[in-house]
Short mmCIF file of C-alpha atoms in Angstrom, two decimals:
data_model
loop_
_atom_site.label_atom_id
_atom_site.label_comp_id
_atom_site.label_asym_id
_atom_site.label_seq_id
_atom_site.Cartn_x
_atom_site.Cartn_y
_atom_site.Cartn_z
CA UNK A 1 29.77 -13.36 -13.80
CA UNK A 2 26.03 -13.27 -13.51
CA UNK A 3 24.42 -11.28 -15.91
CA UNK A 4 21.03 -11.13 -14.78
CA UNK A 5 19.39 -8.17 -12.44
CA UNK A 6 15.82 -9.00 -10.69
CA UNK A 7 13.39 -5.43 -9.53
CA UNK A 8 10.69 -6.09 -7.63
CA UNK A 9 8.80 -2.48 -9.78
CA UNK A 10 6.09 -1.91 -6.47
CA UNK A 11 3.66 0.25 -7.72
CA UNK A 12 0.31 1.84 -6.78
CA UNK A 13 -2.04 -0.68 -8.48
CA UNK A 14 -0.05 -3.45 -9.21
CA UNK A 15 3.30 -5.30 -8.47
CA UNK A 16 5.74 -5.85 -10.46
CA UNK A 17 9.15 -8.51 -10.35
CA UNK A 18 10.75 -8.16 -14.05
CA UNK A 19 14.19 -9.70 -14.58
CA UNK A 20 16.65 -7.43 -17.22
CA UNK A 21 19.43 -9.39 -19.01
CA UNK A 22 23.03 -6.95 -19.54
CA UNK A 23 22.35 -5.42 -22.76
CA UNK A 24 19.80 -3.38 -20.52
CA UNK A 25 16.16 -5.43 -22.17
CA UNK A 26 13.50 -6.46 -20.04
CA UNK A 27 13.85 -10.59 -21.03
CA UNK A 28 10.21 -12.19 -18.34
CA UNK A 29 7.94 -10.63 -16.46
CA UNK A 30 5.36 -11.46 -13.34
CA UNK A 31 2.65 -8.94 -12.47
CA UNK A 32 -0.90 -9.01 -9.77
CA UNK A 33 -3.28 -6.49 -9.60
CA UNK A 34 -3.45 -4.45 -6.23
CA UNK A 35 -6.62 -3.94 -4.67
CA UNK A 36 -7.74 -0.02 -3.66
CA UNK A 37 -9.39 0.02 -0.79
CA UNK A 38 -11.66 4.02 -0.28
CA UNK A 39 -12.87 4.32 2.76
CA UNK A 40 -13.65 7.34 2.32
CA UNK A 41 -13.76 10.00 -0.58
CA UNK A 42 -10.90 11.57 -1.21
CA UNK A 43 -9.10 8.78 0.88
CA UNK A 44 -7.38 5.81 -0.92
CA UNK A 45 -5.21 2.86 1.30
CA UNK A 46 -4.06 -0.54 0.43
CA UNK A 47 -3.44 -3.59 2.95
CA UNK A 48 0.06 -4.12 3.50
CA UNK A 49 0.11 -8.20 3.65
CA UNK A 50 -1.19 -8.01 0.38
CA UNK A 51 1.70 -5.84 -1.42
CA UNK A 52 4.00 -8.51 0.14
CA UNK A 53 2.46 -11.06 -1.04
CA UNK A 54 1.41 -10.01 -4.38
CA UNK A 55 5.34 -9.03 -4.45
CA UNK A 56 6.16 -12.71 -3.27
CA UNK A 57 3.87 -14.26 -5.18
CA UNK A 58 5.67 -12.19 -8.82
CA UNK A 59 9.31 -12.92 -8.04
CA UNK A 60 8.36 -16.63 -7.10
CA UNK A 61 6.53 -16.74 -10.73
CA UNK A 62 8.89 -14.93 -13.17
CA UNK A 63 12.18 -17.05 -11.49
CA UNK A 64 9.93 -20.25 -12.46
CA UNK A 65 9.85 -19.35 -15.91
CA UNK A 66 13.47 -17.82 -16.85
CA UNK A 67 13.96 -20.67 -16.17
CA UNK A 68 17.01 -19.11 -14.99
CA UNK A 69 19.28 -20.77 -11.98
CA UNK A 70 19.75 -18.76 -8.92
CA UNK A 71 23.27 -17.81 -9.87
CA UNK A 72 22.36 -16.30 -12.91
CA UNK A 73 20.81 -13.53 -11.15
CA UNK A 74 23.30 -11.00 -9.63
CA UNK A 75 21.18 -7.95 -7.09
CA UNK A 76 17.88 -7.33 -6.61
CA UNK A 77 16.32 -3.18 -7.08
CA UNK A 78 13.79 -2.49 -5.39
CA UNK A 79 11.19 0.70 -6.69
CA UNK A 80 7.87 1.69 -4.94
CA UNK A 81 4.89 4.23 -4.92
CA UNK A 82 6.76 6.79 -2.91
CA UNK A 83 5.34 8.23 -0.27
CA UNK A 84 2.67 5.77 0.30
CA UNK A 85 3.22 4.78 5.07
CA UNK A 86 3.21 1.61 6.67
CA UNK A 87 3.09 1.00 9.88
CA UNK A 88 3.70 -2.35 11.29
CA UNK A 89 4.96 -4.27 14.52
CA UNK A 90 8.56 -4.98 14.97
CA UNK A 91 8.13 -8.35 16.72
CA UNK A 92 4.89 -9.65 14.67
CA UNK A 93 5.98 -8.42 11.53
CA UNK A 94 1.90 -7.76 11.52
CA UNK A 95 0.79 -3.68 10.28
CA UNK A 96 -0.67 -2.36 13.45
CA UNK A 97 -3.46 -0.95 10.07
CA UNK A 98 -3.07 -0.25 6.26
CA UNK A 99 -1.35 1.21 3.52
CA UNK A 100 -2.10 5.05 3.27
CA UNK A 101 -1.59 5.85 0.04
CA UNK A 102 -0.12 8.43 -1.29
CA UNK A 103 -3.56 9.59 -3.97
CA UNK A 104 -4.59 9.98 0.03
CA UNK A 105 -6.00 13.28 1.50
CA UNK A 106 -5.97 12.60 5.01
CA UNK A 107 -4.94 14.77 6.72
CA UNK A 108 -5.67 18.33 4.48
CA UNK A 109 -6.77 19.45 7.70
CA UNK A 110 -3.71 19.11 9.75
CA UNK A 111 -1.58 21.14 6.60
CA UNK A 112 -4.02 23.54 6.85
CA UNK A 113 -2.95 23.71 10.77
CA UNK A 114 0.37 23.15 10.27
CA UNK A 115 0.29 26.46 8.02
CA UNK A 116 -1.31 28.23 9.77
CA UNK A 117 2.24 27.58 12.59
CA UNK A 118 3.82 28.40 10.30
CA UNK A 119 5.99 26.22 9.74
CA UNK A 120 5.99 26.02 6.04
CA UNK A 121 9.38 27.45 5.24
CA UNK A 122 11.09 25.26 7.86
CA UNK A 123 9.87 22.55 5.68
CA UNK A 124 10.43 23.50 2.07
CA UNK A 125 14.38 25.12 2.61
CA UNK A 126 15.67 22.16 4.67
CA UNK A 127 12.77 18.73 3.15
CA UNK A 128 12.52 20.68 -0.43
CA UNK A 129 9.14 19.51 -0.19
CA UNK A 130 5.64 21.92 0.48
CA UNK A 131 3.78 21.07 3.35
CA UNK A 132 1.09 19.28 1.73
CA UNK A 133 -1.14 15.63 1.69
CA UNK A 134 0.62 14.06 -0.74
CA UNK A 135 3.88 12.79 1.57
CA UNK A 136 5.03 10.19 4.23
CA UNK A 137 5.20 12.84 7.65
CA UNK A 138 1.43 13.47 8.04
CA UNK A 139 -0.01 10.28 7.34
CA UNK A 140 2.45 8.88 9.84
CA UNK A 141 0.93 11.45 11.93
CA UNK A 142 -2.60 10.49 11.28
CA UNK A 143 -1.61 6.43 11.86
CA UNK A 144 -0.42 7.52 15.36
CA UNK A 145 -3.73 8.94 16.26
CA UNK A 146 -6.29 7.52 15.92
CA UNK A 147 -4.72 5.08 18.80
CA UNK A 148 -3.60 6.56 22.13
CA UNK A 149 -1.38 4.05 22.25
CA UNK A 150 0.27 3.45 19.33
CA UNK A 151 3.07 6.40 20.11
CA UNK A 152 3.33 4.66 23.28
CA UNK A 153 4.53 1.95 21.81
CA UNK A 154 6.48 3.80 19.14
CA UNK A 155 8.43 5.76 21.82
CA UNK A 156 9.47 2.61 23.06
CA UNK A 157 10.58 0.79 20.09
CA UNK A 158 7.96 -1.96 19.69
CA UNK A 159 6.16 -0.32 15.85
CA UNK A 160 8.61 0.48 11.83
CA UNK A 161 8.16 3.13 10.19
CA UNK A 162 7.97 2.85 6.35
CA UNK A 163 7.28 4.13 2.46
CA UNK A 164 7.10 0.65 0.44
CA UNK A 165 10.80 0.07 0.33
CA UNK A 166 11.29 0.01 3.40
CA UNK A 167 8.41 -2.47 4.40
CA UNK A 168 9.79 -4.48 1.22
CA UNK A 169 13.67 -4.90 2.85
CA UNK A 170 12.79 -5.56 6.49
CA UNK A 171 10.42 -8.39 5.69
CA UNK A 172 12.96 -9.69 2.46
CA UNK A 173 15.99 -9.60 4.61
CA UNK A 174 13.74 -12.00 7.19
CA UNK A 175 13.27 -8.50 9.35
CA UNK A 176 16.49 -7.13 9.77
CA UNK A 177 17.34 -4.97 7.74
CA UNK A 178 15.42 -1.90 8.50
CA UNK A 179 16.26 0.86 5.94
CA UNK A 180 15.36 3.15 3.25
CA UNK A 181 17.05 4.76 0.72
CA UNK A 182 17.47 8.48 0.44
CA UNK A 183 15.16 8.42 -2.26
CA UNK A 184 12.91 7.23 -0.17
CA UNK A 185 13.45 9.66 2.88
CA UNK A 186 13.87 12.75 0.74
CA UNK A 187 9.68 12.34 -0.02
CA UNK A 188 8.31 11.97 3.68
CA UNK A 189 8.56 15.79 4.75
CA UNK A 190 10.79 14.92 7.95
CA UNK A 191 14.08 14.28 5.79
CA UNK A 192 16.94 17.72 5.87
CA UNK A 193 17.56 17.01 1.92
CA UNK A 194 21.36 18.32 1.99
CA UNK A 195 21.89 16.34 5.40
CA UNK A 196 20.64 13.32 4.44
CA UNK A 197 19.75 13.15 7.73
CA UNK A 198 16.16 12.59 9.52
CA UNK A 199 15.17 16.10 11.40
CA UNK A 200 15.09 16.15 15.30
CA UNK A 201 13.25 19.46 14.66
CA UNK A 202 10.86 18.14 11.59
CA UNK A 203 10.19 15.42 14.18
CA UNK A 204 9.32 16.72 17.25
CA UNK A 205 6.77 19.48 15.48
CA UNK A 206 4.86 16.71 13.71
CA UNK A 207 4.13 14.81 17.26
CA UNK A 208 6.77 11.56 15.73
CA UNK A 209 9.08 9.57 17.56
CA UNK A 210 12.28 9.26 15.95
CA UNK A 211 12.00 5.68 16.80
CA UNK A 212 10.33 5.00 14.45
CA UNK A 213 12.08 5.96 12.02
CA UNK A 214 14.35 3.05 9.21
CA UNK A 215 17.99 4.70 8.40
CA UNK A 216 18.50 6.94 5.49
CA UNK A 217 21.07 4.53 2.63
CA UNK A 218 22.54 5.43 -0.27
CA UNK A 219 20.59 4.22 -3.55
CA UNK A 220 23.05 1.77 -4.25
CA UNK A 221 25.03 0.05 -2.45
CA UNK A 222 23.63 -3.41 -0.15
CA UNK A 223 21.63 -3.60 2.73
CA UNK A 224 21.36 -7.61 2.88
CA UNK A 225 19.55 -10.75 1.23
CA UNK A 226 17.18 -12.84 0.66
CA UNK A 227 16.14 -14.59 4.14
CA UNK A 228 16.25 -17.82 3.20
CA UNK A 229 12.49 -18.70 5.42
CA UNK A 230 10.83 -17.18 2.91
CA UNK A 231 8.01 -19.30 1.65
CA UNK A 232 7.58 -19.41 -2.44
CA UNK A 233 11.52 -18.08 -2.66
CA UNK A 234 13.07 -20.46 -1.83
CA UNK A 235 15.23 -20.69 -4.33
CA UNK A 236 15.63 -17.24 -4.60
CA UNK A 237 17.80 -17.34 -0.69
CA UNK A 238 21.39 -15.66 -0.15
CA UNK A 239 20.52 -12.92 -3.76
CA UNK A 240 22.39 -9.30 -2.02
CA UNK A 241 18.98 -5.78 -2.42
CA UNK A 242 21.89 -3.72 -3.34
CA UNK A 243 20.33 -1.17 -5.37
CA UNK A 244 16.57 1.00 -4.72
CA UNK A 245 14.68 4.72 -5.38
CA UNK A 246 11.49 5.31 -5.26
CA UNK A 247 9.40 5.65 -8.27
CA UNK A 248 10.05 8.05 -10.20
CA UNK A 249 13.50 8.68 -8.59
CA UNK A 250 14.46 5.43 -10.04
CA UNK A 251 12.47 6.21 -14.00
CA UNK A 252 14.86 9.32 -14.52
CA UNK A 253 17.28 6.78 -14.11
CA UNK A 254 16.66 3.90 -15.85
CA UNK A 255 15.63 6.91 -19.20
CA UNK A 256 19.58 7.59 -17.89
CA UNK A 257 18.60 11.10 -16.95
CA UNK A 258 22.76 11.53 -15.71
CA UNK A 259 23.69 14.98 -16.78
CA UNK A 260 22.24 17.91 -15.60
CA UNK A 261 19.03 20.21 -17.50
CA UNK A 262 18.24 16.07 -19.31
CA UNK A 263 14.12 15.48 -18.09
CA UNK A 264 11.36 13.19 -18.17
CA UNK A 265 8.05 12.71 -17.76
CA UNK A 266 6.09 9.27 -16.22
CA UNK A 267 3.11 8.59 -17.39
CA UNK A 268 1.91 6.28 -14.99
CA UNK A 269 -1.40 6.27 -12.13
CA UNK A 270 -0.08 10.45 -12.01
CA UNK A 271 3.26 11.97 -13.79
CA UNK A 272 5.93 12.79 -12.04
CA UNK A 273 7.74 15.40 -14.38
CA UNK A 274 11.75 15.44 -13.14
CA UNK A 275 15.00 17.09 -14.14
CA UNK A 276 18.67 16.18 -13.00
CA UNK A 277 19.73 19.19 -11.95
CA UNK A 278 23.56 17.65 -10.50
CA UNK A 279 24.88 17.60 -7.27
CA UNK A 280 22.41 20.99 -6.59
CA UNK A 281 19.77 21.07 -4.36
CA UNK A 282 17.98 23.92 -6.24
CA UNK A 283 14.86 25.64 -4.19
CA UNK A 284 11.64 26.36 -7.14
CA UNK A 285 10.28 30.08 -6.37
CA UNK A 286 6.54 28.31 -8.65
CA UNK A 287 5.69 24.84 -6.41
CA UNK A 288 7.77 22.68 -8.04
CA UNK A 289 9.47 19.79 -5.71
CA UNK A 290 13.22 19.56 -5.39
CA UNK A 291 13.85 15.62 -3.78
CA UNK A 292 17.35 13.22 -3.58
CA UNK A 293 18.02 11.65 -7.11
CA UNK A 294 19.93 8.85 -5.78
CA UNK A 295 23.23 8.51 -4.41
CA UNK A 296 25.76 6.39 -5.91
CA UNK A 297 29.52 5.98 -5.72
CA UNK A 298 29.11 8.36 -2.61
CA UNK A 299 28.11 12.05 -5.03
CA UNK A 300 23.96 12.89 -4.74
CA UNK A 301 22.22 13.81 -7.67
CA UNK A 302 18.61 16.06 -7.18
CA UNK A 303 16.37 17.01 -8.84
CA UNK A 304 13.75 20.11 -9.31
CA UNK A 305 9.70 17.20 -9.67
CA UNK A 306 6.60 18.38 -10.39
CA UNK A 307 4.04 16.06 -10.19
CA UNK A 308 0.30 16.07 -10.95
CA UNK A 309 -1.99 13.31 -8.42
CA UNK A 310 -3.87 11.95 -11.38
CA UNK A 311 -3.44 10.65 -14.66
CA UNK A 312 -3.50 6.84 -15.86
CA UNK A 313 -6.18 6.56 -13.20
CA UNK A 314 -8.10 9.07 -15.08
CA UNK A 315 -8.51 6.32 -17.78
CA UNK A 316 -8.30 3.57 -15.59
CA UNK A 317 -11.32 5.45 -14.04
CA UNK A 318 -13.52 6.38 -18.07
CA UNK A 319 -12.45 1.92 -18.46
CA UNK A 320 -13.84 0.93 -14.83
CA UNK A 321 -16.46 2.96 -13.25
CA UNK A 322 -17.95 4.78 -16.96
CA UNK A 323 -17.66 1.72 -18.59
CA UNK A 324 -16.82 4.85 -20.94
CA UNK A 325 -14.39 2.22 -22.99
CA UNK A 326 -13.43 -1.32 -22.38
CA UNK A 327 -9.30 -1.57 -23.09
CA UNK A 328 -7.25 1.04 -22.78
CA UNK A 329 -6.57 1.21 -25.84
CA UNK A 330 -9.55 2.22 -27.05
CA UNK A 331 -8.91 5.49 -25.61
CA UNK A 332 -6.82 6.35 -28.43
CA UNK A 333 -8.82 4.26 -31.06
CA UNK A 334 -12.18 7.05 -29.96
CA UNK A 335 -10.16 10.32 -29.33
CA UNK A 336 -8.58 9.67 -32.80
CA UNK A 337 -12.25 9.14 -34.10
CA UNK A 338 -12.64 13.29 -34.82
CA UNK A 339 -10.48 16.32 -35.92
CA UNK A 340 -10.60 18.46 -31.73
CA UNK A 341 -11.77 18.52 -28.51
CA UNK A 342 -15.16 20.04 -29.67
CA UNK A 343 -14.89 21.84 -27.26
CA UNK A 344 -14.30 19.86 -24.50
CA UNK A 345 -12.50 19.82 -21.55
CA UNK A 346 -11.43 18.31 -18.77
CA UNK A 347 -9.00 18.00 -14.74
CA UNK A 348 -8.17 14.86 -13.69
CA UNK A 349 -8.45 16.78 -10.17
CA UNK A 350 -9.80 13.40 -8.70
CA UNK A 351 -7.83 13.75 -6.19
CA UNK A 352 -6.95 17.53 -5.91
CA UNK A 353 -4.11 19.06 -8.24
CA UNK A 354 0.21 17.93 -7.43
CA UNK A 355 2.66 20.89 -8.82
CA UNK A 356 2.55 24.71 -9.78
CA UNK A 357 -1.12 24.37 -8.41
CA UNK A 358 -0.61 22.20 -4.77
CA UNK A 359 -4.88 22.39 -4.15
CA UNK A 360 -6.49 19.58 -1.65
CA UNK A 361 -10.05 21.23 -3.15
CA UNK A 362 -9.91 21.08 -6.70
CA UNK A 363 -11.92 18.00 -7.84
CA UNK A 364 -12.25 16.42 -11.64
CA UNK A 365 -14.49 17.76 -13.80
CA UNK A 366 -16.11 18.30 -17.78
CA UNK A 367 -16.26 21.26 -19.18
CA UNK A 368 -17.67 22.07 -22.78
CA UNK A 369 -20.00 19.33 -22.45
CA UNK A 370 -23.02 19.46 -25.01
CA UNK A 371 -25.47 16.80 -25.96
CA UNK A 372 -24.08 16.16 -29.16
CA UNK A 373 -20.55 14.88 -26.46
CA UNK A 374 -20.34 11.75 -26.26
CA UNK A 375 -17.34 9.02 -25.86
CA UNK A 376 -15.15 10.10 -28.01
CA UNK A 377 -15.26 13.76 -27.29
CA UNK A 378 -14.38 12.32 -23.34
CA UNK A 379 -11.60 10.32 -24.41
CA UNK A 380 -9.77 13.00 -26.76
CA UNK A 381 -10.60 15.27 -23.89
CA UNK A 382 -8.95 12.84 -20.79
CA UNK A 383 -6.09 12.18 -22.94
CA UNK A 384 -5.55 15.64 -23.29
CA UNK A 385 -5.74 16.56 -19.79
CA UNK A 386 -3.36 14.30 -18.93
CA UNK A 387 -0.52 16.07 -21.51
CA UNK A 388 -1.84 19.79 -20.83
CA UNK A 389 -1.06 18.54 -17.10
CA UNK A 390 2.39 17.96 -18.00
CA UNK A 391 2.72 21.32 -20.40
CA UNK A 392 2.06 22.92 -16.37
CA UNK A 393 4.86 21.24 -15.35
CA UNK A 394 7.58 21.55 -17.92
CA UNK A 395 6.68 25.46 -17.74
CA UNK A 396 7.50 25.58 -15.16
CA UNK A 397 10.51 23.79 -14.76
CA UNK A 398 11.63 25.56 -17.40
CA UNK A 399 10.98 28.61 -15.12
CA UNK A 400 13.50 27.36 -12.04
CA UNK A 401 15.60 25.92 -14.07
CA UNK A 402 19.78 27.31 -15.69
CA UNK A 403 18.62 26.07 -18.34
CA UNK A 404 15.55 24.99 -20.48
CA UNK A 405 14.54 21.29 -21.43
CA UNK A 406 16.00 20.60 -24.59
CA UNK A 407 13.71 17.03 -25.18
CA UNK A 408 11.58 15.02 -22.75
CA UNK A 409 12.27 11.59 -21.75
CA UNK A 410 8.99 9.63 -21.70
CA UNK A 411 7.60 6.50 -20.13
CA UNK A 412 5.15 5.20 -18.38
CA UNK A 413 2.09 2.55 -19.15
CA UNK A 414 -0.07 6.11 -20.98
CA UNK A 415 2.71 6.87 -23.00
CA UNK A 416 2.30 3.72 -25.78
CA UNK A 417 -0.73 6.15 -26.50
CA UNK A 418 0.61 7.97 -30.00
CA UNK A 419 -2.05 10.55 -30.40
CA UNK A 420 -0.65 11.82 -26.38
CA UNK A 421 2.38 12.26 -27.61
CA UNK A 422 1.72 13.42 -30.70
CA UNK A 423 -0.07 16.59 -28.43
CA UNK A 424 2.31 16.49 -25.76
CA UNK A 425 5.01 17.92 -27.91
CA UNK A 426 2.86 19.95 -30.38
CA UNK A 427 1.69 21.82 -26.39
CA UNK A 428 5.78 21.52 -25.14
CA UNK A 429 6.92 22.91 -28.85
CA UNK A 430 9.76 19.89 -28.30
CA UNK A 431 11.40 16.61 -29.19
CA UNK A 432 9.15 14.02 -26.98
CA UNK A 433 11.24 10.48 -27.29
CA UNK A 434 9.76 6.96 -26.28
CA UNK A 435 11.88 4.55 -25.89
CA UNK A 436 11.89 0.96 -26.93
CA UNK A 437 11.56 -0.21 -22.92
CA UNK A 438 9.13 1.88 -21.77
CA UNK A 439 9.47 0.45 -18.17
CA UNK A 440 11.77 3.16 -17.22
CA UNK A 441 10.71 2.65 -12.92
CA UNK A 442 12.14 -1.12 -13.25
CA UNK A 443 15.03 -0.23 -15.36
CA UNK A 444 16.33 1.72 -12.63
CA UNK A 445 15.64 -0.20 -9.47
CA UNK A 446 17.35 -3.03 -11.55
CA UNK A 447 21.40 -0.46 -12.78
CA UNK A 448 20.99 0.75 -9.47
CA UNK A 449 21.71 -2.44 -7.73
CA UNK A 450 23.82 -4.00 -10.85
CA UNK A 451 25.97 -1.50 -11.17
CA UNK A 452 26.48 -2.29 -7.35
CA UNK A 453 26.88 -5.28 -8.27
CA UNK A 454 29.36 -5.02 -10.81
CA UNK A 455 26.86 -6.10 -13.98
CA UNK A 456 26.86 -2.43 -15.26
CA UNK A 457 30.55 -0.82 -15.04
CA UNK A 458 29.29 3.59 -15.29
CA UNK A 459 26.65 5.19 -15.59
CA UNK A 460 28.08 5.82 -19.17
CA UNK A 461 27.25 2.40 -19.75
CA UNK A 462 24.24 2.37 -19.09
CA UNK A 463 23.58 5.20 -21.02
CA UNK A 464 24.76 3.70 -25.03
CA UNK A 465 22.87 0.30 -24.57
CA UNK A 466 18.97 2.23 -24.03
CA UNK A 467 17.93 2.96 -27.71
CA UNK A 468 14.71 5.14 -28.90
CA UNK A 469 10.94 3.98 -30.76
CA UNK A 470 10.35 6.80 -31.80
CA UNK A 471 10.34 10.95 -31.26
CA UNK A 472 7.47 13.09 -31.31
CA UNK A 473 8.10 16.64 -33.04
CA UNK A 474 5.94 18.97 -31.79
CA UNK A 475 3.47 20.31 -35.59
CA UNK A 476 0.71 22.13 -34.17
CA UNK A 477 -0.09 25.50 -34.79
CA UNK A 478 1.55 28.15 -32.79
CA UNK A 479 -1.88 29.94 -32.48
CA UNK A 480 -3.84 26.80 -31.82
CA UNK A 481 -1.68 25.54 -29.20
CA UNK A 482 -2.06 28.70 -27.76
CA UNK A 483 -5.47 29.53 -27.11
CA UNK A 484 -5.92 25.91 -25.93
CA UNK A 485 -3.62 26.68 -23.14
CA UNK A 486 -5.54 28.89 -22.38
CA UNK A 487 -8.57 27.50 -22.78
CA UNK A 488 -7.92 25.25 -20.58
CA UNK A 489 -6.30 26.99 -17.80
CA UNK A 490 -9.51 28.92 -17.59
CA UNK A 491 -10.68 25.02 -16.55
CA UNK A 492 -8.56 24.34 -14.73
CA UNK A 493 -9.37 27.70 -12.35
CA UNK A 494 -13.12 26.50 -13.00
CA UNK A 495 -11.86 22.98 -10.99
CA UNK A 496 -10.90 24.45 -8.38
CA UNK A 497 -14.26 27.67 -7.43
CA UNK A 498 -15.73 23.94 -7.57
CA UNK A 499 -13.93 22.67 -5.82
CA UNK A 500 -14.00 24.99 -2.74
CA UNK A 501 -17.63 25.63 -2.82
CA UNK A 502 -18.38 21.82 -1.91
CA UNK A 503 -16.29 21.74 0.47
CA UNK A 504 -17.57 24.59 2.96
#
């Protein structure tokens, strides 16, 4: 039996290829950074050809480093930055413009108009989403509006639209397969999550030709095989591509959160808290989102989700734009060098606030700075600000879910911070479980593909191979916890007020 699965983890800041063995261990990894393009404040773009190129280079490198033969690799799974929108020419394969990244806020005015037109309830009931620039639908509408010829070409079937999973599957199969899995489709604001199909009324409301859209498919099934004519990865030809999920759903799957009520948070570029709600597509009363988690063996699993747009990106900002730290690990050392935050709070709203606020205009802000504030205070405030965001998400989720969260499983690059994980447990008053392998997103993609290919027999087997590295227990005095949370909420309201003032 072929014992390895190749997972392609195409993220916001990098593209990775990861080989996963039957025991759920990452044996070989290759990673390439992805350039961020900022045409205007609040706008974020990627070059789709660079996305593809970095993925292909990572695939080639990981295969060469592994020492495996092609017959050792049973399947390929894909996970991706979800709402990032790509539009390309079906004949030439060339993108017609840059990809618009999920963080981009350029469609804020269009979203306000759609709300004013009364579309909000229809969008929410059918898609589980709120009208927001975060999602792909308004990004696609913006692309089509920029060039009058594009909509006509789209109607004639000359263009293809997709999120990054579609773009990669289309290219890896030699431009033969145009599909998207249900989890990615559910993040477009165009997909009926209960009927599992594109919604004609919503497409018409956004003036989007349905001929553009990929075929929605399950998360664990054979989509196609790697084409034989792709430069650099010829050795991987004919391997089946048979698993796909948006990055956050893949992380929930990779964390083995297979039972209703289980939850995880990923500390990546943003923070994403997801709870498994089983076959029930629950609508939130508090600004959370409902999405398809995955579809497996004919069964659909739904999730409640809360998203904070900036988390690890705030640590990168400290390092790259501010020069406060030289390495990401240094933020931990500085944060632990002082006994408390000394009254300094940070709201990581560089591109607005996600759940439960959904404020496109809020902006990143520090509060409580004094002449004595330095690198340690700034570093601690950034880490605490990320944990505060997650505390808001979990509190909101507990208000919507039938059963409160009893433990939070964590993953993503920033969860290696012991300081932040301990503070997270203190704020939540819950155990925080960090696994041995924090790359749950890649694991989830590998598991979905491996189940389709027969590498693993069941989710029960996947639950057994998950390994915990450390559980953080809450220890902060409850009064102190309540005090800092109250200060955080004051800071959030001030950041929102400032954002509104600067837009007037």
